[in-house]
Short mmCIF file of C-alpha atoms in Angstrom, two decimals:
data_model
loop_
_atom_site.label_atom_id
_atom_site.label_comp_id
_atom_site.label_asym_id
_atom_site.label_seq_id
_atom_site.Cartn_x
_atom_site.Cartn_y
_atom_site.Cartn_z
CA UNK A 704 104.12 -249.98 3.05
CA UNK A 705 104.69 -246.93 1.36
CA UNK A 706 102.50 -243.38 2.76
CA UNK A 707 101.06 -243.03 -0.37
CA UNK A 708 99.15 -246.76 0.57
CA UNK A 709 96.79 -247.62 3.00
CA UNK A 710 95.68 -251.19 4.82
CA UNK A 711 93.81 -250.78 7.94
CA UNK A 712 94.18 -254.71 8.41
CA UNK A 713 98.02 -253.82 9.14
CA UNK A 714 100.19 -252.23 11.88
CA UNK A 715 102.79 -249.26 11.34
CA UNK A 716 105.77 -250.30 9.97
CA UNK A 717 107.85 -247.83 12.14
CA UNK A 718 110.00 -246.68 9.10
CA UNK A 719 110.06 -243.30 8.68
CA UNK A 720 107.59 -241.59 6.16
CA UNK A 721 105.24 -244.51 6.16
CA UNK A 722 101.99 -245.45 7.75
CA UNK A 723 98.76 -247.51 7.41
CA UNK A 724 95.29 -245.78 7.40
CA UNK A 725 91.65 -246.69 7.35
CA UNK A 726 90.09 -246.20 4.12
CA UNK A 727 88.36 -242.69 5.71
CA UNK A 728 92.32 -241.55 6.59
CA UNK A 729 93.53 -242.37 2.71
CA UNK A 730 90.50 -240.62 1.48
CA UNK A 731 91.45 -237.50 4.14
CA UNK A 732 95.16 -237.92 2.64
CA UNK A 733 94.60 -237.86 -1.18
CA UNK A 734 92.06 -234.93 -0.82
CA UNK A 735 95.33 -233.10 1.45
CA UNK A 736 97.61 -234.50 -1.95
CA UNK A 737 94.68 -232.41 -4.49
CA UNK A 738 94.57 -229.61 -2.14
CA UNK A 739 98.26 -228.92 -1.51
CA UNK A 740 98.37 -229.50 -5.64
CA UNK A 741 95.38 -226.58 -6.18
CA UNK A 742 97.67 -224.48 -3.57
CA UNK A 743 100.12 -223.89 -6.24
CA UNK A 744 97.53 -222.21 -8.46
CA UNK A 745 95.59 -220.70 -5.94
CA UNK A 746 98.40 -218.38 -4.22
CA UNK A 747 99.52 -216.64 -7.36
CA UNK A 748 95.86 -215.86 -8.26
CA UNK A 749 93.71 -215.38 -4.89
CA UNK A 750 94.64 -215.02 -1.10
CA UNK A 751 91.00 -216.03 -0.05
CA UNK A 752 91.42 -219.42 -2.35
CA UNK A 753 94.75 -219.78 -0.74
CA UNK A 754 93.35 -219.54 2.97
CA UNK A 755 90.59 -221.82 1.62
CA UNK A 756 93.00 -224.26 0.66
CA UNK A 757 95.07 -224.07 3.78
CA UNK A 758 92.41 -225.01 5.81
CA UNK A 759 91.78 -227.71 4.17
CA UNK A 760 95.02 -228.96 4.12
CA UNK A 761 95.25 -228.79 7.63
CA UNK A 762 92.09 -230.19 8.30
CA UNK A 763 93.52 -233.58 6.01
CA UNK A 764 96.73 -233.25 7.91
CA UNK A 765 94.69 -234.17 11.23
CA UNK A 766 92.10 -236.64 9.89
CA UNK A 767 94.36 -238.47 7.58
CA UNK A 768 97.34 -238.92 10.49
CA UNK A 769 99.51 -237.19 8.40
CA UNK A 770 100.93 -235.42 11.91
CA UNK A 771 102.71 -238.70 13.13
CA UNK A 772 104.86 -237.87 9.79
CA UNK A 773 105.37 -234.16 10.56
CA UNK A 774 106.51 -235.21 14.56
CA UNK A 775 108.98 -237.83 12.94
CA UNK A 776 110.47 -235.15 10.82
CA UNK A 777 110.87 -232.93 13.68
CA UNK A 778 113.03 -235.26 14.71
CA UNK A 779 114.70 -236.43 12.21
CA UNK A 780 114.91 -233.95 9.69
CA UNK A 781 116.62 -230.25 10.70
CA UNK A 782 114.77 -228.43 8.86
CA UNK A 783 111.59 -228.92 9.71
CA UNK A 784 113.22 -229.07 13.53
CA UNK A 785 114.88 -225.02 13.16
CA UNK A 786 111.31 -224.38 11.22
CA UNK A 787 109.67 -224.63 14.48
CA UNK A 788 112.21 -223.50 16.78
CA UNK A 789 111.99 -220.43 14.98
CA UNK A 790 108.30 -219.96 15.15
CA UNK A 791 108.29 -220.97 18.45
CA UNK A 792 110.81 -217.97 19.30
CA UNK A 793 108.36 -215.79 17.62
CA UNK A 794 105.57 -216.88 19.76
CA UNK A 795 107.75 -216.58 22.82
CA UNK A 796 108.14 -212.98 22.04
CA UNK A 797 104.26 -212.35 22.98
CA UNK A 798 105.41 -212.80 26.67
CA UNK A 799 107.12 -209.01 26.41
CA UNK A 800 105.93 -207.35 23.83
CA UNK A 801 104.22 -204.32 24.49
CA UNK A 802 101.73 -204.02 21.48
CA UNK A 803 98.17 -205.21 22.53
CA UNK A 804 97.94 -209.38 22.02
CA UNK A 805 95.62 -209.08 19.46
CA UNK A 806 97.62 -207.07 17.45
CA UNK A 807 100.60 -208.63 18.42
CA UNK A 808 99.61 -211.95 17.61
CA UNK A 809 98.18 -210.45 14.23
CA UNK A 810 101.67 -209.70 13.33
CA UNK A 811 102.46 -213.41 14.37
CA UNK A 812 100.23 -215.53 12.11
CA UNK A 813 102.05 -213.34 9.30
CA UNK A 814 104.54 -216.32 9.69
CA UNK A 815 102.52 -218.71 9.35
CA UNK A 816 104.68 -220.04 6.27
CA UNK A 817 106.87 -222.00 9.04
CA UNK A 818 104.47 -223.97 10.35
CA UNK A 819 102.59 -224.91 7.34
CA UNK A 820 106.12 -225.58 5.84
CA UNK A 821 106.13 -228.96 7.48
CA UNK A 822 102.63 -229.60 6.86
CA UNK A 823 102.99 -229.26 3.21
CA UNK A 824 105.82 -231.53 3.29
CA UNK A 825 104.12 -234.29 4.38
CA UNK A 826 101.93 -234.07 1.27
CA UNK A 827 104.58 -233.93 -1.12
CA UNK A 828 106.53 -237.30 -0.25
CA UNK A 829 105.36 -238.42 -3.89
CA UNK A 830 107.95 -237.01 -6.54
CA UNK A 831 104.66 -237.01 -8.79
CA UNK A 832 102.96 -234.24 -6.26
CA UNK A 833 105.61 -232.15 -6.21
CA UNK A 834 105.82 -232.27 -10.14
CA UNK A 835 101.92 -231.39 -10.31
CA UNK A 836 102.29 -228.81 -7.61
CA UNK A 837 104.90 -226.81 -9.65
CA UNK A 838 103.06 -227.25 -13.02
CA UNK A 839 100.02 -225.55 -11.12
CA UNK A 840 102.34 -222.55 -10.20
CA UNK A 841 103.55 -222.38 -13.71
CA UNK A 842 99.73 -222.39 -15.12
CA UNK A 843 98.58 -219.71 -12.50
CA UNK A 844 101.64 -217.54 -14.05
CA UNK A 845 101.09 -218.81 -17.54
CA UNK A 846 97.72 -216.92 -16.89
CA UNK A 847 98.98 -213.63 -15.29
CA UNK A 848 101.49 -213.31 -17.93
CA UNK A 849 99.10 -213.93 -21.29
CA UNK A 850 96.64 -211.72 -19.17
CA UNK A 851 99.31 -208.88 -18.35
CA UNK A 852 100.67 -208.84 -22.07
CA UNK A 853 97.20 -208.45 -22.95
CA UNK A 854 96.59 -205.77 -21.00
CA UNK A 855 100.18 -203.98 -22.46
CA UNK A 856 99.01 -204.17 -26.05
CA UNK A 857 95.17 -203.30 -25.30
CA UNK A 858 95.14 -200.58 -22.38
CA UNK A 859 92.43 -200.40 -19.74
CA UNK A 860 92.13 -197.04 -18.18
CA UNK A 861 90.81 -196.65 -14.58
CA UNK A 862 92.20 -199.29 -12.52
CA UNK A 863 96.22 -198.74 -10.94
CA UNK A 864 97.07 -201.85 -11.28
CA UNK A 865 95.98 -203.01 -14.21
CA UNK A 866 97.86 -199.24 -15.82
CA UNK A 867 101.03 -201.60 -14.54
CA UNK A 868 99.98 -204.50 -16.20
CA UNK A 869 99.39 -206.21 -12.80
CA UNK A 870 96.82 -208.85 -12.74
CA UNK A 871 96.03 -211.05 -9.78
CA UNK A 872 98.61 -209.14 -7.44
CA UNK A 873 100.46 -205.97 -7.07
CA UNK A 874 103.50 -204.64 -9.57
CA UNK A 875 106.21 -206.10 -6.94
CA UNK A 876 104.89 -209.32 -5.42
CA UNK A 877 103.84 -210.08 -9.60
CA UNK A 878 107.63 -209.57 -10.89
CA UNK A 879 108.65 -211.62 -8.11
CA UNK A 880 106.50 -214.63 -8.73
CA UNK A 881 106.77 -213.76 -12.82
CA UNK A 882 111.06 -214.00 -12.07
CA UNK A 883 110.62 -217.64 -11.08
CA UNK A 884 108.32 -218.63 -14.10
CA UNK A 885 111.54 -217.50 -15.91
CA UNK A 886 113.55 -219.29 -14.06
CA UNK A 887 111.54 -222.60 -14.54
CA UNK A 888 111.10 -222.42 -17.86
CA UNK A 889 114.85 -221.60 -18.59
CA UNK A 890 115.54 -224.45 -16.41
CA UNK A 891 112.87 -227.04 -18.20
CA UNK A 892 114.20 -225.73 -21.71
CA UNK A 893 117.87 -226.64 -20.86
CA UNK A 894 117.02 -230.60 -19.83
CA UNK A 895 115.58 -230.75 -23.22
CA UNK A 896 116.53 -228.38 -25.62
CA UNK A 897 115.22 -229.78 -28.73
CA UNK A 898 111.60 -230.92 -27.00
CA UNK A 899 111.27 -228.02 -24.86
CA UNK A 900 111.63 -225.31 -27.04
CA UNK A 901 108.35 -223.36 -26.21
CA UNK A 902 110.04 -222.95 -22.71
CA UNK A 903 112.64 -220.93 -24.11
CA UNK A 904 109.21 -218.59 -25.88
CA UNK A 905 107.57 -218.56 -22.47
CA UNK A 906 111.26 -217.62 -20.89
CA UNK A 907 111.41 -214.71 -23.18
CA UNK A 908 108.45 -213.51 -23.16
CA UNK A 909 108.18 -213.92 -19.20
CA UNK A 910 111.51 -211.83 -18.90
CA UNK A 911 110.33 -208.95 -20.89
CA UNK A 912 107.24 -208.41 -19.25
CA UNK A 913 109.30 -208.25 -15.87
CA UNK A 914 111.80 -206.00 -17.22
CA UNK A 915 110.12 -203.53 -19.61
CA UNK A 916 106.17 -204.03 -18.67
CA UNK A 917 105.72 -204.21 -15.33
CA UNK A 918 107.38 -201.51 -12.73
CA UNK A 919 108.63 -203.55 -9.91
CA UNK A 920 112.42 -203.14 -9.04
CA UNK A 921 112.01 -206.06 -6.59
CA UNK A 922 111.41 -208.42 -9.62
CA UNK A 923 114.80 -206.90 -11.58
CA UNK A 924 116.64 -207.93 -8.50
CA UNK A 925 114.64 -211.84 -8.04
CA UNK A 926 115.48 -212.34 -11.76
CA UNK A 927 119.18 -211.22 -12.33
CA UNK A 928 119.44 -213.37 -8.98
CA UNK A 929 117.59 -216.74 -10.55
CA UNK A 930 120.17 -215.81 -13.77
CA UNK A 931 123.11 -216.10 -11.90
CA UNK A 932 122.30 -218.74 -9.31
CA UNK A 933 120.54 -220.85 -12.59
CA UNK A 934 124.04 -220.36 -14.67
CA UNK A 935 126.05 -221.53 -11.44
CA UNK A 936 124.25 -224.48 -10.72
CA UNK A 937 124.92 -225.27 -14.68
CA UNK A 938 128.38 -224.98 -14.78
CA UNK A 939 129.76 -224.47 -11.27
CA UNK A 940 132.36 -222.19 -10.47
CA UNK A 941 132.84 -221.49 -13.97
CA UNK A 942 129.76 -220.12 -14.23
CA UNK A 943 129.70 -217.12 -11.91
CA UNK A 944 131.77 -215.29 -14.37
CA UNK A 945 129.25 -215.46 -17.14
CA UNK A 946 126.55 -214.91 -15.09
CA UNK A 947 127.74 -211.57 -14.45
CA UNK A 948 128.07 -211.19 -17.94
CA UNK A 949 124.99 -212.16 -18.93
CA UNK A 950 122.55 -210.27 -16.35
CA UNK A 951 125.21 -207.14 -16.96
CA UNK A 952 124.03 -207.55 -20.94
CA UNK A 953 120.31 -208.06 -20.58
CA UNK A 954 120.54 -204.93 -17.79
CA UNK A 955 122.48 -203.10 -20.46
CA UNK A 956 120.32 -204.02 -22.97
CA UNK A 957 116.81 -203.04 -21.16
CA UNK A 958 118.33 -199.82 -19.95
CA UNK A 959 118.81 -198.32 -23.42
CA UNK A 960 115.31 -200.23 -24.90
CA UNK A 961 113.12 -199.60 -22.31
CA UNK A 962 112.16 -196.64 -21.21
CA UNK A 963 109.95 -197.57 -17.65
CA UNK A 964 113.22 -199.74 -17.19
CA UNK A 965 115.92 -196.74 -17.75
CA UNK A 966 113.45 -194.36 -15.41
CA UNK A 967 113.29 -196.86 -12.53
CA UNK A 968 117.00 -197.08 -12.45
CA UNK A 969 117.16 -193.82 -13.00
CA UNK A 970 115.57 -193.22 -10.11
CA UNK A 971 117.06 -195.78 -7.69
CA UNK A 972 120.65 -193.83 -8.98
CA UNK A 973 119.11 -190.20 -7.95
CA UNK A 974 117.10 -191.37 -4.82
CA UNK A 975 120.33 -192.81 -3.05
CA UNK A 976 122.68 -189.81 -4.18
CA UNK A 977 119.96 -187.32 -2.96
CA UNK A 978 119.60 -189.18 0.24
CA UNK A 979 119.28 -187.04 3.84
CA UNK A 980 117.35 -187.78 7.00
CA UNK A 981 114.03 -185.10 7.09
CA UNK A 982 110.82 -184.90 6.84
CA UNK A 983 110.80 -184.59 2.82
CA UNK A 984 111.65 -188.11 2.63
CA UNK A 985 109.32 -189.29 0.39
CA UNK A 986 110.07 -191.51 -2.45
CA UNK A 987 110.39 -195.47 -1.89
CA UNK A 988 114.09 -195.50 -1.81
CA UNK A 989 115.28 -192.54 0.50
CA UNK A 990 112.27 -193.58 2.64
CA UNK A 991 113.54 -197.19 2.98
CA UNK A 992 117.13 -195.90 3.80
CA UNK A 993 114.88 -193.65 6.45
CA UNK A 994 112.94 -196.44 7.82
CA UNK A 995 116.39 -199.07 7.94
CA UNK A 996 118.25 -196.05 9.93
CA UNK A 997 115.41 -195.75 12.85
CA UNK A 998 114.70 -199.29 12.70
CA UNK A 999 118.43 -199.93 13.64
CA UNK A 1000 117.87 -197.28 16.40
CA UNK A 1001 115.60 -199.02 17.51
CA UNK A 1002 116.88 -202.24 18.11
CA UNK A 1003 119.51 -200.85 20.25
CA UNK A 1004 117.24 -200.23 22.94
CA UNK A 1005 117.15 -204.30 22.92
CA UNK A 1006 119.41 -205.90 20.57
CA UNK A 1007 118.85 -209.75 21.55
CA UNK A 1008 115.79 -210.83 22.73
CA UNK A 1009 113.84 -207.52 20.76
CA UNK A 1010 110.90 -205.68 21.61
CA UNK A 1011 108.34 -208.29 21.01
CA UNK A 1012 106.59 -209.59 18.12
CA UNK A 1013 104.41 -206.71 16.24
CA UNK A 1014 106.22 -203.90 18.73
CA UNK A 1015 107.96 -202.46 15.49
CA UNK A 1016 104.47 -200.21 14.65
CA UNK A 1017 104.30 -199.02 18.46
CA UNK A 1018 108.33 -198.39 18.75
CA UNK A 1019 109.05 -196.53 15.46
CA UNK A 1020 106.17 -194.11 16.30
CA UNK A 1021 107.16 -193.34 19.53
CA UNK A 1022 110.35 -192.63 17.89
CA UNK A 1023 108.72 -190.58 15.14
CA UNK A 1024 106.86 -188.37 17.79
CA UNK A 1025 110.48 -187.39 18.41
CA UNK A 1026 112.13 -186.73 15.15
CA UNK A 1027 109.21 -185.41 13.29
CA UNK A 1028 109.06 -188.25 10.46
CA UNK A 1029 106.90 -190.38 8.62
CA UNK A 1030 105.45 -193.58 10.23
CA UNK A 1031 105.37 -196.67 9.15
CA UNK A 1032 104.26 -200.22 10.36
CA UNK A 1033 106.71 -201.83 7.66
CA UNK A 1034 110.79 -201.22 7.45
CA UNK A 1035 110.24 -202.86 4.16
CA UNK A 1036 113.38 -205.21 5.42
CA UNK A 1037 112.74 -208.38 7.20
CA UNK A 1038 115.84 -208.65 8.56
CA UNK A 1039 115.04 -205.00 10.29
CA UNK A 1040 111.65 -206.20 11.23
CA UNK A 1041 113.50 -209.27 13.27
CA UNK A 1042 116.23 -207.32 14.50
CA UNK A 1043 113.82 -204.49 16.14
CA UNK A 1044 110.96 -207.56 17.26
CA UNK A 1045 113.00 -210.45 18.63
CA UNK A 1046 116.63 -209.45 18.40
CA UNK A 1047 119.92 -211.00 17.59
CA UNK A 1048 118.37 -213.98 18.61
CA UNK A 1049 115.42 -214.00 16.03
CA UNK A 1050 117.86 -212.77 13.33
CA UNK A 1051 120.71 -215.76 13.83
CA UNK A 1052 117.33 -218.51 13.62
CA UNK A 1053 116.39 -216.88 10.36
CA UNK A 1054 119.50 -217.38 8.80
CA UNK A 1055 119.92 -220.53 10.60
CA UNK A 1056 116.98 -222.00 8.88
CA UNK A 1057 118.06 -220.34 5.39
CA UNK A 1058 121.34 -222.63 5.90
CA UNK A 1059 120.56 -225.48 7.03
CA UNK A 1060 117.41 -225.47 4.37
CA UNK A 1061 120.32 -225.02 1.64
CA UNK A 1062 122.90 -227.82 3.27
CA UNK A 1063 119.50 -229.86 3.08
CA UNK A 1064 119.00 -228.96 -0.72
CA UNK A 1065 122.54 -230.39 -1.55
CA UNK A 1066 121.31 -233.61 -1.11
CA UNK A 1067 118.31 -233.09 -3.09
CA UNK A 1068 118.54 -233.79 -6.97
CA UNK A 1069 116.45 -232.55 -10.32
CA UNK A 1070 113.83 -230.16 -9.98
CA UNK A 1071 113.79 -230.06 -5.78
CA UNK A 1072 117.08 -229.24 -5.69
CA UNK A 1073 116.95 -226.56 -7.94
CA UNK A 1074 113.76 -224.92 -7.26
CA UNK A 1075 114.41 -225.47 -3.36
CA UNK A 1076 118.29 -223.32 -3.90
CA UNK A 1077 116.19 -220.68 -6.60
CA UNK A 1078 113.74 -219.71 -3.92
CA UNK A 1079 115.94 -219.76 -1.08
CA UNK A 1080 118.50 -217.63 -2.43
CA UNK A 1081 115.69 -215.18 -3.90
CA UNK A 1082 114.32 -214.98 -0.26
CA UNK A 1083 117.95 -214.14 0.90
CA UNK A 1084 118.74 -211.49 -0.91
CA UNK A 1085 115.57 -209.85 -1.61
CA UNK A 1086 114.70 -210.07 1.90
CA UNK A 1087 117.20 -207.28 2.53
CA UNK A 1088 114.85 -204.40 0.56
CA UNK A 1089 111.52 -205.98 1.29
CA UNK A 1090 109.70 -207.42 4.54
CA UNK A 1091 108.57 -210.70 2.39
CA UNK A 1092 107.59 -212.71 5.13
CA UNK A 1093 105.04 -210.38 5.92
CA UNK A 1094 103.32 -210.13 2.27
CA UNK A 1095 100.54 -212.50 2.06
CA UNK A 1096 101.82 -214.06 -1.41
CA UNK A 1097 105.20 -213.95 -0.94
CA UNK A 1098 104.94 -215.63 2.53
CA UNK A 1099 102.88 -218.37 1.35
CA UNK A 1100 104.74 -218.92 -2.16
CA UNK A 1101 108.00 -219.27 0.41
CA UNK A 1102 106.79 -222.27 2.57
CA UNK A 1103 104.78 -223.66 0.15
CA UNK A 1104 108.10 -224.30 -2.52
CA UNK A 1105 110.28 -224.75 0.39
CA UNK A 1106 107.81 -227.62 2.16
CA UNK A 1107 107.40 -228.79 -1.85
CA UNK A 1108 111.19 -228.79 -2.56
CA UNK A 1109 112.36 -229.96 0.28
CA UNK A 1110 110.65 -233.43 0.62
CA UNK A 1111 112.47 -235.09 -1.59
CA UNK A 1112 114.49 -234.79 1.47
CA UNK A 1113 112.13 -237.05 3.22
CA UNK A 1114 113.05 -240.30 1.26
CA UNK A 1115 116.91 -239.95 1.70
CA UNK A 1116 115.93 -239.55 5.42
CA UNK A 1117 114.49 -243.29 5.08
CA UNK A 1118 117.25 -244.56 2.91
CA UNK A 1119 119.56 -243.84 5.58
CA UNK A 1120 117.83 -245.53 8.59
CA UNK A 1121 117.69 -248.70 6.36
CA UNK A 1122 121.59 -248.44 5.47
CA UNK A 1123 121.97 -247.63 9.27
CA UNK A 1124 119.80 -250.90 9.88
CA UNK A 1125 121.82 -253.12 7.57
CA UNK A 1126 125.38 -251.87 9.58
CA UNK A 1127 123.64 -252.59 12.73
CA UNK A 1128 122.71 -256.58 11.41
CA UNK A 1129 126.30 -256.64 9.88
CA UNK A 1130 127.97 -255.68 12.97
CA UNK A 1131 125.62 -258.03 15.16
CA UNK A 1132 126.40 -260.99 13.14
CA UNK A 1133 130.21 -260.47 13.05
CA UNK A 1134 130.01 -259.89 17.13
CA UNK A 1135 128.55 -263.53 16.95
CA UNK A 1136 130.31 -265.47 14.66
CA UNK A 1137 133.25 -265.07 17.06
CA UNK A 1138 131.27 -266.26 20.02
CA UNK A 1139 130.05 -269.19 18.38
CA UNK A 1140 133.71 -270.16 17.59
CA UNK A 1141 134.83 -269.72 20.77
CA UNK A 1142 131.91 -272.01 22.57
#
């Protein structure tokens, strides 16, 4: 019986991905399905209805018996097995760190993503689900984009954010999530060019207002990353070359149309050139090469196992008390915030789970394999100037569309223990037949 029925009157089947409930556990399940659907709105548009949602979830997880699923897939399925192992090094780290354990522990639920990763999963078996959830993440952008635009042609004075045409979020973490509405619709609009054409609109449009609306440099890099991983998973190989091309041109293009564009860049250009080490460090760039240098100081002290989870705060100030510099609580790199926390060690599980998450998307097809590579690469990459795992949204929007992606996973998982079944019968009944002859 397939996990999306129920029939108390019968026993687990034992195959993996499927089990029988009580009518009070499929009514627990299907409201965990319409909450882990509504999750894809909420986190684009409110952290409180995203924690709201969560708990829910979780609660469904429990009551509906959806956790026999997510203890099979650790298991059977690597990802969700290196999810854990990683959080479970994180939580280690409490043991020696020498930040106070409710601070430190704080800094810990800020990955959070990697445990609910397999939770959401298990509520995302049914290729339907996963379709719903990413149409809600494309209406909760649909709305911060007509909204931003709005706010670009009709101006509201007073409020910061809305003076950067940020809605629901702040200038970075919206170009991020705005960069894969782009990269959806683009994708949508090339299945079905002559149906989908208001895709291609919504692309535009979408690509714009990240470019020459909205000031966040972090979304520039998400996008001209979606364009070229998008254009490779087109046409292969062939495609890296025009990919260059392309984001080169529309980079080209915004630089000498758009003037917020040209001054960000601008600015990146003068900020790194202008770069030294003192206490007048203080525009985003030179203070991220600032924070990056101590950070890397810092891990020397302990370069495998780290300082502890949420020591980075308590290490880089003691070092600032020494060199005179600003403090921070964020190196604004996550792979500087692992190195300095939980060492070599926490580093090589983070990129562990990164690859074998993408060897895992290569058996994916459509959509989940797509949208699973699109987010992971994103992550990658962007990673490097921005502690992501740490930012509410970000964090979230990462194990929700990885948990969402990656179940498709889940039914090649079964496929295989039934092809491994039939070998087994094969090979029993050709051990036989020569047995029989012989008596």
């Amino acid at each position: 019986m397939h996990i999306f029925e129920g029939n108390s009157n019968q026993n687990d089947s034992g195959d993996f991905g499927y089990l029988n409930r009580s009518r009070f556990q499929n009514l627990a399940f299907q409201v965990g399905v319409l909450l882990a659907i509504l999750t894809g709105f909420a986190i684009p548009v409110s952290t409180s209805l995203t924690s709201v949602c969560n708990l829910g979830i979780f609660i469904c997880w429990g009551l509906s018996g959806q956790y026999r699923v997510t203890f099979d897939c650790i298991k059977k399925y690597r990802v969700v097995t290196i999810s854990l192992i990683f959080f479970c090094c994180l939580t280690c780290s409490l043991l020696y760190t020498p930040e106070a354990l409710s601070l430190a522990s704080r800094n810990l639920f800020k990955y959070r993503q990697f445990l609910m990763m397999p939770i959401y999963l298990t509520f995302f078996i049914n290729p339907r689900a996963r379709w719903r959830g990413i149409q809600m993440f494309e209406l909760a952008m649909l709305v911060t984009l007509i909204a931003s635009m709005t706010c670009w042609i009709f101006p509201i004075e007073g409020s910061l954010r809305l003076m950067d045409h940020a809605i629901f979020k702040n200038r970075i973490t919206q170009n991020i999530l705005m960069s894969f509405l782009v990269y959806l619709a683009i994708w949508k609009f090339l299945e079905h060019p002559a149906r989908r054409w208001p895709y291609a609109l919504v692309a535009v449009i979408a690509t714009y207002n990240v470019l020459a609306i909205v000031p966040g440099r972090s979304g520039y890099v998400a996008l001209g990353i979606l364009i070229g991983l998008l254009m490779y998973q087109k046409l292969g190989v062939k495609g890296i070359l025009p990919a260059t091309a392309c984001v080169g041109l529309i980079s080209l293009v915004t630089y000498h149309h758009s003037e917020r564009f040209q001054n960000r860049i601008d600015q990146v250009v003068k900020e790194i050139k202008e770069y030294r080490v003192s206490n007048k460090s203080r525009s985003s760039v030179d203070l991220r090469l600032e924070f990056y240098e101590n950070g890397l100081q810092i891990a020397k002290s302990s370069p495998f196992m780290g300082s502890g989870v949420g020591s980075f705060a308590m290490k880089y100030r003691e070092l600032m008390e020494q060199k005179g510099q600003l403090v921070t609580e964020n190196p604004h790199n996550e792979y500087v915030m692992l190195l300095v926390q939980n060492g070599i060690i926490g580093v090589g599980l983070f990129l562990c789970f990164f690859w074998v998450s993408w060897q895992t998307t290569r058996g994916l097809m459509g959509i989940d394999q797509s949208l699973g590579q699109a987010v992971l690469a994103v992550y990658l990459l962007v990673c490097m100037v921005n502690s992501l795992m740490l930012d509410t949204t970000e964090g979230c929007l990462f194990g929700y569309l990885v948990g969402l992606t990656l179940a498709g996973g889940v039914t090649g998982i079964k496929t295989t223990q039934q092809e491994d079944l039939l070998k087994s019968m094969a090979n029993h009944q050709s051990q036989e037949e020569p047995a029989r002859e012989a008596a």
